Amino acid sequence: MTVLAVLPDKKRLPDFRADLEGSFLALVRALPDAPPIDAAERITKITGTVNYPLHSRSPAAPGLALVGDAALTCDPLWGVGCAWALQSAQWLAKAVAPAVTGRGDLDRSLAAYARTHGRRLRGHQFLAADYAKSRPFNPVERLMFSAAARDASAARHVHLFAARLIGPLRFLSPVAVARATAVNVRHLRTPAPPAHLPPHRPRNRPRYR
């Protein structure tokens, strides 16, 4: 089974309200390398939301812990919901294991879980929520992303951040920003290769009546 989701802007909202299924199928068909939506079998109804709220709550309090969306809901554009739910559950289990077996203090374990949760996810959530405002790229984002399009090492660095294998502080470290700047400077200094045009051959002008 494949889960298919689309994230159109609000310009399409009147069309979706008028014909939800037709608008959904038309949008999918128009995608580059679109999946064969017409050959697929739909097994659930199409559901959607207009304004998706992003919530950030403290993941722990005395005697209480939150995991997954209960602690943090992120922009679905990034597809991190299930991953963050499993990761936070793993961090919680590791943090409270000594306490629940009688070898530690539960509230201290929950506080440790909250610190891990914040350290690992807070920065990603902040950037995702900021990007969800549909704003243009800021200068630092343009610097990093343009370098990634021009250099394999810069591309790997952006991949590590997008895959949440590194955090924002490492992604935007002074060394990484300096390398991205160097890549873009080299690009500006490198002259474009000359265009190889075929030799000009005069042609007979068409005749009109």
JSON list of C-alpha atoms in Angstrom, two decimals:
[
{"chain": "A", "resi": 1, "resn": "MET", "atom": "CA", "xyz": [0.00, 0.00, 0.00]},
{"chain": "A", "resi": 2, "resn": "THR", "atom": "CA", "xyz": [1.25, 3.48, -0.86]},
{"chain": "A", "resi": 3, "resn": "VAL", "atom": "CA", "xyz": [0.28, 6.65, 0.98]},
{"chain": "A", "resi": 4, "resn": "LEU", "atom": "CA", "xyz": [0.02, 9.57, -1.41]},
{"chain": "A", "resi": 5, "resn": "ALA", "atom": "CA", "xyz": [-0.08, 13.16, -0.17]},
{"chain": "A", "resi": 6, "resn": "VAL", "atom": "CA", "xyz": [-0.06, 16.51, -1.96]},
{"chain": "A", "resi": 7, "resn": "LEU", "atom": "CA", "xyz": [0.61, 19.96, -0.55]},
{"chain": "A", "resi": 8, "resn": "PRO", "atom": "CA", "xyz": [-0.90, 22.54, -2.90]},
{"chain": "A", "resi": 9, "resn": "ASP", "atom": "CA", "xyz": [-1.05, 26.23, -2.08]},
{"chain": "A", "resi": 10, "resn": "LYS", "atom": "CA", "xyz": [-4.29, 28.00, -1.25]},
{"chain": "A", "resi": 11, "resn": "LYS", "atom": "CA", "xyz": [-4.71, 29.24, -4.82]},
{"chain": "A", "resi": 12, "resn": "ARG", "atom": "CA", "xyz": [-6.11, 25.79, -5.59]},
{"chain": "A", "resi": 13, "resn": "LEU", "atom": "CA", "xyz": [-8.51, 25.79, -2.64]},
{"chain": "A", "resi": 14, "resn": "PRO", "atom": "CA", "xyz": [-11.65, 26.79, -4.65]},
{"chain": "A", "resi": 15, "resn": "ASP", "atom": "CA", "xyz": [-11.00, 23.97, -7.12]},
{"chain": "A", "resi": 16, "resn": "PHE", "atom": "CA", "xyz": [-10.53, 21.41, -4.34]},
{"chain": "A", "resi": 17, "resn": "ARG", "atom": "CA", "xyz": [-13.71, 22.56, -2.62]},
{"chain": "A", "resi": 18, "resn": "ALA", "atom": "CA", "xyz": [-15.64, 22.29, -5.86]},
{"chain": "A", "resi": 19, "resn": "ASP", "atom": "CA", "xyz": [-14.26, 18.87, -6.88]},
{"chain": "A", "resi": 20, "resn": "LEU", "atom": "CA", "xyz": [-12.00, 17.25, -4.31]},
{"chain": "A", "resi": 21, "resn": "GLU", "atom": "CA", "xyz": [-11.25, 13.99, -6.11]},
{"chain": "A", "resi": 22, "resn": "GLY", "atom": "CA", "xyz": [-10.95, 15.52, -9.57]},
{"chain": "A", "resi": 23, "resn": "SER", "atom": "CA", "xyz": [-8.61, 18.26, -8.37]},
{"chain": "A", "resi": 24, "resn": "PHE", "atom": "CA", "xyz": [-6.51, 15.76, -6.44]},
{"chain": "A", "resi": 25, "resn": "LEU", "atom": "CA", "xyz": [-6.12, 13.47, -9.45]},
{"chain": "A", "resi": 26, "resn": "ALA", "atom": "CA", "xyz": [-5.35, 16.38, -11.79]},
{"chain": "A", "resi": 27, "resn": "LEU", "atom": "CA", "xyz": [-2.64, 17.65, -9.46]},
{"chain": "A", "resi": 28, "resn": "VAL", "atom": "CA", "xyz": [-1.00, 14.22, -9.19]},
{"chain": "A", "resi": 29, "resn": "ARG", "atom": "CA", "xyz": [-1.15, 13.63, -12.95]},
{"chain": "A", "resi": 30, "resn": "ALA", "atom": "CA", "xyz": [0.63, 16.94, -13.56]},
{"chain": "A", "resi": 31, "resn": "LEU", "atom": "CA", "xyz": [3.62, 16.03, -11.35]},
{"chain": "A", "resi": 32, "resn": "PRO", "atom": "CA", "xyz": [6.99, 15.33, -13.01]},
{"chain": "A", "resi": 33, "resn": "ASP", "atom": "CA", "xyz": [7.37, 11.53, -13.32]},
{"chain": "A", "resi": 34, "resn": "ALA", "atom": "CA", "xyz": [3.92, 11.22, -11.82]},
{"chain": "A", "resi": 35, "resn": "PRO", "atom": "CA", "xyz": [2.91, 7.89, -10.27]},
{"chain": "A", "resi": 36, "resn": "PRO", "atom": "CA", "xyz": [0.33, 5.92, -12.29]},
{"chain": "A", "resi": 37, "resn": "ILE", "atom": "CA", "xyz": [-2.56, 7.26, -10.27]},
{"chain": "A", "resi": 38, "resn": "ASP", "atom": "CA", "xyz": [-5.22, 6.19, -12.79]},
{"chain": "A", "resi": 39, "resn": "ALA", "atom": "CA", "xyz": [-4.11, 2.56, -12.56]},
{"chain": "A", "resi": 40, "resn": "ALA", "atom": "CA", "xyz": [-4.17, 2.59, -8.74]},
{"chain": "A", "resi": 41, "resn": "GLU", "atom": "CA", "xyz": [-7.02, 1.56, -6.47]},
{"chain": "A", "resi": 42, "resn": "ARG", "atom": "CA", "xyz": [-8.08, 4.09, -3.86]},
{"chain": "A", "resi": 43, "resn": "ILE", "atom": "CA", "xyz": [-8.95, 2.31, -0.62]},
{"chain": "A", "resi": 44, "resn": "THR", "atom": "CA", "xyz": [-9.66, 5.29, 1.67]},
{"chain": "A", "resi": 45, "resn": "LYS", "atom": "CA", "xyz": [-11.42, 8.58, 1.26]},
{"chain": "A", "resi": 46, "resn": "ILE", "atom": "CA", "xyz": [-9.44, 11.71, 0.42]},
{"chain": "A", "resi": 47, "resn": "THR", "atom": "CA", "xyz": [-8.95, 13.86, 3.50]},
{"chain": "A", "resi": 48, "resn": "GLY", "atom": "CA", "xyz": [-7.26, 17.21, 3.90]},
{"chain": "A", "resi": 49, "resn": "THR", "atom": "CA", "xyz": [-6.86, 20.29, 6.02]},
{"chain": "A", "resi": 50, "resn": "VAL", "atom": "CA", "xyz": [-6.57, 23.96, 5.17]},
{"chain": "A", "resi": 51, "resn": "ASN", "atom": "CA", "xyz": [-4.52, 25.24, 8.09]},
{"chain": "A", "resi": 52, "resn": "TYR", "atom": "CA", "xyz": [-2.34, 22.59, 9.70]},
{"chain": "A", "resi": 53, "resn": "PRO", "atom": "CA", "xyz": [-1.31, 23.66, 13.22]},
{"chain": "A", "resi": 54, "resn": "LEU", "atom": "CA", "xyz": [2.27, 23.14, 14.41]},
{"chain": "A", "resi": 55, "resn": "HIS", "atom": "CA", "xyz": [2.40, 22.51, 18.15]},
{"chain": "A", "resi": 56, "resn": "SER", "atom": "CA", "xyz": [5.46, 22.33, 20.39]},
{"chain": "A", "resi": 57, "resn": "ARG", "atom": "CA", "xyz": [4.88, 21.15, 23.95]},
{"chain": "A", "resi": 58, "resn": "SER", "atom": "CA", "xyz": [7.23, 20.29, 26.77]},
{"chain": "A", "resi": 59, "resn": "PRO", "atom": "CA", "xyz": [7.87, 16.56, 26.27]},
{"chain": "A", "resi": 60, "resn": "ALA", "atom": "CA", "xyz": [8.01, 15.77, 29.99]},
{"chain": "A", "resi": 61, "resn": "ALA", "atom": "CA", "xyz": [6.67, 16.85, 33.36]},
{"chain": "A", "resi": 62, "resn": "PRO", "atom": "CA", "xyz": [6.76, 15.13, 36.77]},
{"chain": "A", "resi": 63, "resn": "GLY", "atom": "CA", "xyz": [5.21, 11.72, 36.21]},
{"chain": "A", "resi": 64, "resn": "LEU", "atom": "CA", "xyz": [4.31, 12.46, 32.57]},
{"chain": "A", "resi": 65, "resn": "ALA", "atom": "CA", "xyz": [5.99, 12.03, 29.19]},
{"chain": "A", "resi": 66, "resn": "LEU", "atom": "CA", "xyz": [4.87, 12.88, 25.65]},
{"chain": "A", "resi": 67, "resn": "VAL", "atom": "CA", "xyz": [6.15, 11.29, 22.46]},
{"chain": "A", "resi": 68, "resn": "GLY", "atom": "CA", "xyz": [5.44, 11.83, 18.77]},
{"chain": "A", "resi": 69, "resn": "ASP", "atom": "CA", "xyz": [2.79, 14.36, 17.79]},
{"chain": "A", "resi": 70, "resn": "ALA", "atom": "CA", "xyz": [1.73, 14.72, 21.42]},
{"chain": "A", "resi": 71, "resn": "ALA", "atom": "CA", "xyz": [4.99, 16.59, 22.02]},
{"chain": "A", "resi": 72, "resn": "LEU", "atom": "CA", "xyz": [5.71, 18.02, 18.58]},
{"chain": "A", "resi": 73, "resn": "THR", "atom": "CA", "xyz": [3.76, 18.34, 15.34]},
{"chain": "A", "resi": 74, "resn": "CYS", "atom": "CA", "xyz": [5.83, 19.36, 12.35]},
{"chain": "A", "resi": 75, "resn": "ASP", "atom": "CA", "xyz": [5.02, 20.59, 8.86]},
{"chain": "A", "resi": 76, "resn": "PRO", "atom": "CA", "xyz": [4.01, 17.44, 6.91]},
{"chain": "A", "resi": 77, "resn": "LEU", "atom": "CA", "xyz": [6.12, 18.69, 4.00]},
{"chain": "A", "resi": 78, "resn": "TRP", "atom": "CA", "xyz": [9.19, 17.09, 5.62]},
{"chain": "A", "resi": 79, "resn": "GLY", "atom": "CA", "xyz": [7.59, 13.70, 6.35]},
{"chain": "A", "resi": 80, "resn": "VAL", "atom": "CA", "xyz": [9.12, 13.40, 9.82]},
{"chain": "A", "resi": 81, "resn": "GLY", "atom": "CA", "xyz": [6.05, 12.53, 11.90]},
{"chain": "A", "resi": 82, "resn": "CYS", "atom": "CA", "xyz": [6.51, 8.74, 12.17]},
{"chain": "A", "resi": 83, "resn": "ALA", "atom": "CA", "xyz": [10.29, 9.03, 12.47]},
{"chain": "A", "resi": 84, "resn": "TRP", "atom": "CA", "xyz": [10.09, 11.55, 15.30]},
{"chain": "A", "resi": 85, "resn": "ALA", "atom": "CA", "xyz": [7.47, 9.43, 17.06]},
{"chain": "A", "resi": 86, "resn": "LEU", "atom": "CA", "xyz": [9.70, 6.35, 16.99]},
{"chain": "A", "resi": 87, "resn": "GLN", "atom": "CA", "xyz": [12.83, 8.32, 17.89]},
{"chain": "A", "resi": 88, "resn": "SER", "atom": "CA", "xyz": [11.20, 10.05, 20.86]},
{"chain": "A", "resi": 89, "resn": "ALA", "atom": "CA", "xyz": [9.76, 6.76, 22.10]},
{"chain": "A", "resi": 90, "resn": "GLN", "atom": "CA", "xyz": [13.24, 5.24, 21.94]},
{"chain": "A", "resi": 91, "resn": "TRP", "atom": "CA", "xyz": [14.78, 8.18, 23.83]},
{"chain": "A", "resi": 92, "resn": "LEU", "atom": "CA", "xyz": [12.06, 7.91, 26.48]},
{"chain": "A", "resi": 93, "resn": "ALA", "atom": "CA", "xyz": [12.51, 4.16, 26.95]},
{"chain": "A", "resi": 94, "resn": "LYS", "atom": "CA", "xyz": [16.28, 4.55, 27.28]},
{"chain": "A", "resi": 95, "resn": "ALA", "atom": "CA", "xyz": [15.97, 7.44, 29.72]},
{"chain": "A", "resi": 96, "resn": "VAL", "atom": "CA", "xyz": [13.45, 5.86, 32.11]},
{"chain": "A", "resi": 97, "resn": "ALA", "atom": "CA", "xyz": [14.64, 2.24, 31.93]},
{"chain": "A", "resi": 98, "resn": "PRO", "atom": "CA", "xyz": [16.78, 2.51, 35.12]},
{"chain": "A", "resi": 99, "resn": "ALA", "atom": "CA", "xyz": [13.95, 4.24, 37.02]},
{"chain": "A", "resi": 100, "resn": "VAL", "atom": "CA", "xyz": [11.24, 1.75, 36.13]},
{"chain": "A", "resi": 101, "resn": "THR", "atom": "CA", "xyz": [13.49, -1.11, 37.23]},
{"chain": "A", "resi": 102, "resn": "GLY", "atom": "CA", "xyz": [14.08, 0.54, 40.60]},
{"chain": "A", "resi": 103, "resn": "ARG", "atom": "CA", "xyz": [17.59, 1.83, 39.93]},
{"chain": "A", "resi": 104, "resn": "GLY", "atom": "CA", "xyz": [16.94, 5.54, 39.42]},
{"chain": "A", "resi": 105, "resn": "ASP", "atom": "CA", "xyz": [14.67, 8.52, 39.98]},
{"chain": "A", "resi": 106, "resn": "LEU", "atom": "CA", "xyz": [11.75, 8.74, 37.52]},
{"chain": "A", "resi": 107, "resn": "ASP", "atom": "CA", "xyz": [11.43, 12.54, 37.44]},
{"chain": "A", "resi": 108, "resn": "ARG", "atom": "CA", "xyz": [15.14, 12.97, 36.83]},
{"chain": "A", "resi": 109, "resn": "SER", "atom": "CA", "xyz": [14.92, 10.42, 34.04]},
{"chain": "A", "resi": 110, "resn": "LEU", "atom": "CA", "xyz": [12.02, 12.32, 32.49]},
{"chain": "A", "resi": 111, "resn": "ALA", "atom": "CA", "xyz": [13.99, 15.56, 32.70]},
{"chain": "A", "resi": 112, "resn": "ALA", "atom": "CA", "xyz": [16.88, 13.85, 30.91]},
{"chain": "A", "resi": 113, "resn": "TYR", "atom": "CA", "xyz": [14.46, 12.68, 28.21]},
{"chain": "A", "resi": 114, "resn": "ALA", "atom": "CA", "xyz": [13.16, 16.24, 27.79]},
{"chain": "A", "resi": 115, "resn": "ARG", "atom": "CA", "xyz": [16.72, 17.55, 27.34]},
{"chain": "A", "resi": 116, "resn": "THR", "atom": "CA", "xyz": [17.47, 14.92, 24.69]},
{"chain": "A", "resi": 117, "resn": "HIS", "atom": "CA", "xyz": [14.21, 15.65, 22.90]},
{"chain": "A", "resi": 118, "resn": "GLY", "atom": "CA", "xyz": [14.89, 19.38, 22.82]},
{"chain": "A", "resi": 119, "resn": "ARG", "atom": "CA", "xyz": [18.52, 19.03, 21.79]},
{"chain": "A", "resi": 120, "resn": "ARG", "atom": "CA", "xyz": [17.74, 16.68, 18.91]},
{"chain": "A", "resi": 121, "resn": "LEU", "atom": "CA", "xyz": [14.52, 18.17, 17.54]},
{"chain": "A", "resi": 122, "resn": "ARG", "atom": "CA", "xyz": [14.06, 21.77, 18.62]},
{"chain": "A", "resi": 123, "resn": "GLY", "atom": "CA", "xyz": [16.31, 23.24, 15.95]},
{"chain": "A", "resi": 124, "resn": "HIS", "atom": "CA", "xyz": [14.73, 21.23, 13.14]},
{"chain": "A", "resi": 125, "resn": "GLN", "atom": "CA", "xyz": [11.25, 22.18, 14.34]},
{"chain": "A", "resi": 126, "resn": "PHE", "atom": "CA", "xyz": [12.16, 25.88, 14.49]},
{"chain": "A", "resi": 127, "resn": "LEU", "atom": "CA", "xyz": [13.43, 25.92, 10.91]},
{"chain": "A", "resi": 128, "resn": "ALA", "atom": "CA", "xyz": [10.51, 23.83, 9.61]},
{"chain": "A", "resi": 129, "resn": "ALA", "atom": "CA", "xyz": [7.96, 26.11, 11.28]},
{"chain": "A", "resi": 130, "resn": "ASP", "atom": "CA", "xyz": [9.71, 29.19, 9.93]},
{"chain": "A", "resi": 131, "resn": "TYR", "atom": "CA", "xyz": [9.81, 27.74, 6.41]},
{"chain": "A", "resi": 132, "resn": "ALA", "atom": "CA", "xyz": [6.09, 26.86, 6.64]},
{"chain": "A", "resi": 133, "resn": "LYS", "atom": "CA", "xyz": [5.32, 30.59, 6.43]},
{"chain": "A", "resi": 134, "resn": "SER", "atom": "CA", "xyz": [5.82, 30.30, 2.64]},
{"chain": "A", "resi": 135, "resn": "ARG", "atom": "CA", "xyz": [8.56, 32.90, 2.75]},
{"chain": "A", "resi": 136, "resn": "PRO", "atom": "CA", "xyz": [11.37, 33.16, 0.17]},
{"chain": "A", "resi": 137, "resn": "PHE", "atom": "CA", "xyz": [14.75, 31.63, 0.92]},
{"chain": "A", "resi": 138, "resn": "ASN", "atom": "CA", "xyz": [16.83, 33.83, 3.20]},
{"chain": "A", "resi": 139, "resn": "PRO", "atom": "CA", "xyz": [20.44, 34.69, 2.23]},
{"chain": "A", "resi": 140, "resn": "VAL", "atom": "CA", "xyz": [21.97, 31.84, 4.24]},
{"chain": "A", "resi": 141, "resn": "GLU", "atom": "CA", "xyz": [19.61, 29.29, 2.71]},
{"chain": "A", "resi": 142, "resn": "ARG", "atom": "CA", "xyz": [20.35, 30.57, -0.78]},
{"chain": "A", "resi": 143, "resn": "LEU", "atom": "CA", "xyz": [24.07, 30.29, -0.01]},
{"chain": "A", "resi": 144, "resn": "MET", "atom": "CA", "xyz": [23.88, 26.69, 1.24]},
{"chain": "A", "resi": 145, "resn": "PHE", "atom": "CA", "xyz": [21.44, 25.38, -1.36]},
{"chain": "A", "resi": 146, "resn": "SER", "atom": "CA", "xyz": [23.17, 27.02, -4.32]},
{"chain": "A", "resi": 147, "resn": "ALA", "atom": "CA", "xyz": [26.49, 25.55, -3.17]},
{"chain": "A", "resi": 148, "resn": "ALA", "atom": "CA", "xyz": [24.85, 22.12, -2.93]},
{"chain": "A", "resi": 149, "resn": "ALA", "atom": "CA", "xyz": [23.80, 22.42, -6.57]},
{"chain": "A", "resi": 150, "resn": "ARG", "atom": "CA", "xyz": [27.41, 23.08, -7.59]},
{"chain": "A", "resi": 151, "resn": "ASP", "atom": "CA", "xyz": [29.53, 20.86, -5.36]},
{"chain": "A", "resi": 152, "resn": "ALA", "atom": "CA", "xyz": [29.20, 17.20, -4.33]},
{"chain": "A", "resi": 153, "resn": "SER", "atom": "CA", "xyz": [30.57, 17.77, -0.82]},
{"chain": "A", "resi": 154, "resn": "ALA", "atom": "CA", "xyz": [28.14, 20.63, -0.22]},
{"chain": "A", "resi": 155, "resn": "ALA", "atom": "CA", "xyz": [25.31, 18.45, -1.55]},
{"chain": "A", "resi": 156, "resn": "ARG", "atom": "CA", "xyz": [26.20, 15.68, 0.93]},
{"chain": "A", "resi": 157, "resn": "HIS", "atom": "CA", "xyz": [26.20, 18.23, 3.74]},
{"chain": "A", "resi": 158, "resn": "VAL", "atom": "CA", "xyz": [22.70, 19.42, 2.84]},
{"chain": "A", "resi": 159, "resn": "HIS", "atom": "CA", "xyz": [21.58, 15.78, 2.58]},
{"chain": "A", "resi": 160, "resn": "LEU", "atom": "CA", "xyz": [22.80, 15.06, 6.11]},
{"chain": "A", "resi": 161, "resn": "PHE", "atom": "CA", "xyz": [20.77, 17.97, 7.42]},
{"chain": "A", "resi": 162, "resn": "ALA", "atom": "CA", "xyz": [17.65, 17.18, 5.37]},
{"chain": "A", "resi": 163, "resn": "ALA", "atom": "CA", "xyz": [17.81, 13.57, 6.60]},
{"chain": "A", "resi": 164, "resn": "ARG", "atom": "CA", "xyz": [18.15, 14.91, 10.18]},
{"chain": "A", "resi": 165, "resn": "LEU", "atom": "CA", "xyz": [21.48, 13.15, 10.65]},
{"chain": "A", "resi": 166, "resn": "ILE", "atom": "CA", "xyz": [23.00, 16.46, 11.76]},
{"chain": "A", "resi": 167, "resn": "GLY", "atom": "CA", "xyz": [21.38, 19.43, 13.47]},
{"chain": "A", "resi": 168, "resn": "PRO", "atom": "CA", "xyz": [21.07, 23.08, 12.42]},
{"chain": "A", "resi": 169, "resn": "LEU", "atom": "CA", "xyz": [24.15, 24.14, 14.41]},
{"chain": "A", "resi": 170, "resn": "ARG", "atom": "CA", "xyz": [26.38, 21.74, 12.51]},
{"chain": "A", "resi": 171, "resn": "PHE", "atom": "CA", "xyz": [24.59, 22.44, 9.23]},
{"chain": "A", "resi": 172, "resn": "LEU", "atom": "CA", "xyz": [25.25, 26.18, 9.60]},
{"chain": "A", "resi": 173, "resn": "SER", "atom": "CA", "xyz": [28.60, 25.92, 11.33]},
{"chain": "A", "resi": 174, "resn": "PRO", "atom": "CA", "xyz": [31.21, 28.57, 10.41]},
{"chain": "A", "resi": 175, "resn": "VAL", "atom": "CA", "xyz": [33.23, 25.93, 8.54]},
{"chain": "A", "resi": 176, "resn": "ALA", "atom": "CA", "xyz": [30.22, 24.79, 6.49]},
{"chain": "A", "resi": 177, "resn": "VAL", "atom": "CA", "xyz": [29.20, 28.36, 5.64]},
{"chain": "A", "resi": 178, "resn": "ALA", "atom": "CA", "xyz": [32.79, 29.21, 4.64]},
{"chain": "A", "resi": 179, "resn": "ARG", "atom": "CA", "xyz": [32.98, 26.17, 2.35]},
{"chain": "A", "resi": 180, "resn": "ALA", "atom": "CA", "xyz": [29.66, 27.06, 0.72]},
{"chain": "A", "resi": 181, "resn": "THR", "atom": "CA", "xyz": [30.90, 30.61, 0.19]},
{"chain": "A", "resi": 182, "resn": "ALA", "atom": "CA", "xyz": [34.09, 29.32, -1.43]},
{"chain": "A", "resi": 183, "resn": "VAL", "atom": "CA", "xyz": [32.08, 27.07, -3.76]},
{"chain": "A", "resi": 184, "resn": "ASN", "atom": "CA", "xyz": [29.92, 29.95, -4.92]},
{"chain": "A", "resi": 185, "resn": "VAL", "atom": "CA", "xyz": [32.89, 32.29, -5.33]},
{"chain": "A", "resi": 186, "resn": "ARG", "atom": "CA", "xyz": [34.65, 29.72, -7.51]},
{"chain": "A", "resi": 187, "resn": "HIS", "atom": "CA", "xyz": [31.49, 29.39, -9.56]},
{"chain": "A", "resi": 188, "resn": "LEU", "atom": "CA", "xyz": [31.34, 33.14, -10.16]},
{"chain": "A", "resi": 189, "resn": "ARG", "atom": "CA", "xyz": [35.01, 33.29, -11.12]},
{"chain": "A", "resi": 190, "resn": "THR", "atom": "CA", "xyz": [34.86, 30.36, -13.52]},
{"chain": "A", "resi": 191, "resn": "PRO", "atom": "CA", "xyz": [33.93, 31.56, -17.00]},
{"chain": "A", "resi": 192, "resn": "ALA", "atom": "CA", "xyz": [31.11, 29.75, -18.68]},
{"chain": "A", "resi": 193, "resn": "PRO", "atom": "CA", "xyz": [32.27, 27.32, -21.40]},
{"chain": "A", "resi": 194, "resn": "PRO", "atom": "CA", "xyz": [31.80, 28.65, -24.90]},
{"chain": "A", "resi": 195, "resn": "ALA", "atom": "CA", "xyz": [28.69, 27.51, -26.61]},
{"chain": "A", "resi": 196, "resn": "HIS", "atom": "CA", "xyz": [29.33, 25.12, -29.49]},
{"chain": "A", "resi": 197, "resn": "LEU", "atom": "CA", "xyz": [26.98, 26.20, -32.20]},
{"chain": "A", "resi": 198, "resn": "PRO", "atom": "CA", "xyz": [26.64, 24.36, -35.50]},
{"chain": "A", "resi": 199, "resn": "PRO", "atom": "CA", "xyz": [28.12, 26.17, -38.49]},
{"chain": "A", "resi": 200, "resn": "HIS", "atom": "CA", "xyz": [25.75, 28.58, -40.12]},
{"chain": "A", "resi": 201, "resn": "ARG", "atom": "CA", "xyz": [24.30, 27.33, -43.35]},
{"chain": "A", "resi": 202, "resn": "PRO", "atom": "CA", "xyz": [22.21, 29.67, -45.50]},
{"chain": "A", "resi": 203, "resn": "ARG", "atom": "CA", "xyz": [18.82, 28.34, -46.31]},
{"chain": "A", "resi": 204, "resn": "ASN", "atom": "CA", "xyz": [16.40, 29.21, -49.07]},
{"chain": "A", "resi": 205, "resn": "ARG", "atom": "CA", "xyz": [13.77, 31.57, -47.86]},
{"chain": "A", "resi": 206, "resn": "PRO", "atom": "CA", "xyz": [10.25, 30.15, -47.93]},
{"chain": "A", "resi": 207, "resn": "ARG", "atom": "CA", "xyz": [7.97, 31.40, -50.61]},
{"chain": "A", "resi": 208, "resn": "TYR", "atom": "CA", "xyz": [4.52, 32.76, -49.95]},
{"chain": "A", "resi": 209, "resn": "ARG", "atom": "CA", "xyz": [1.55, 33.33, -52.18]}
]
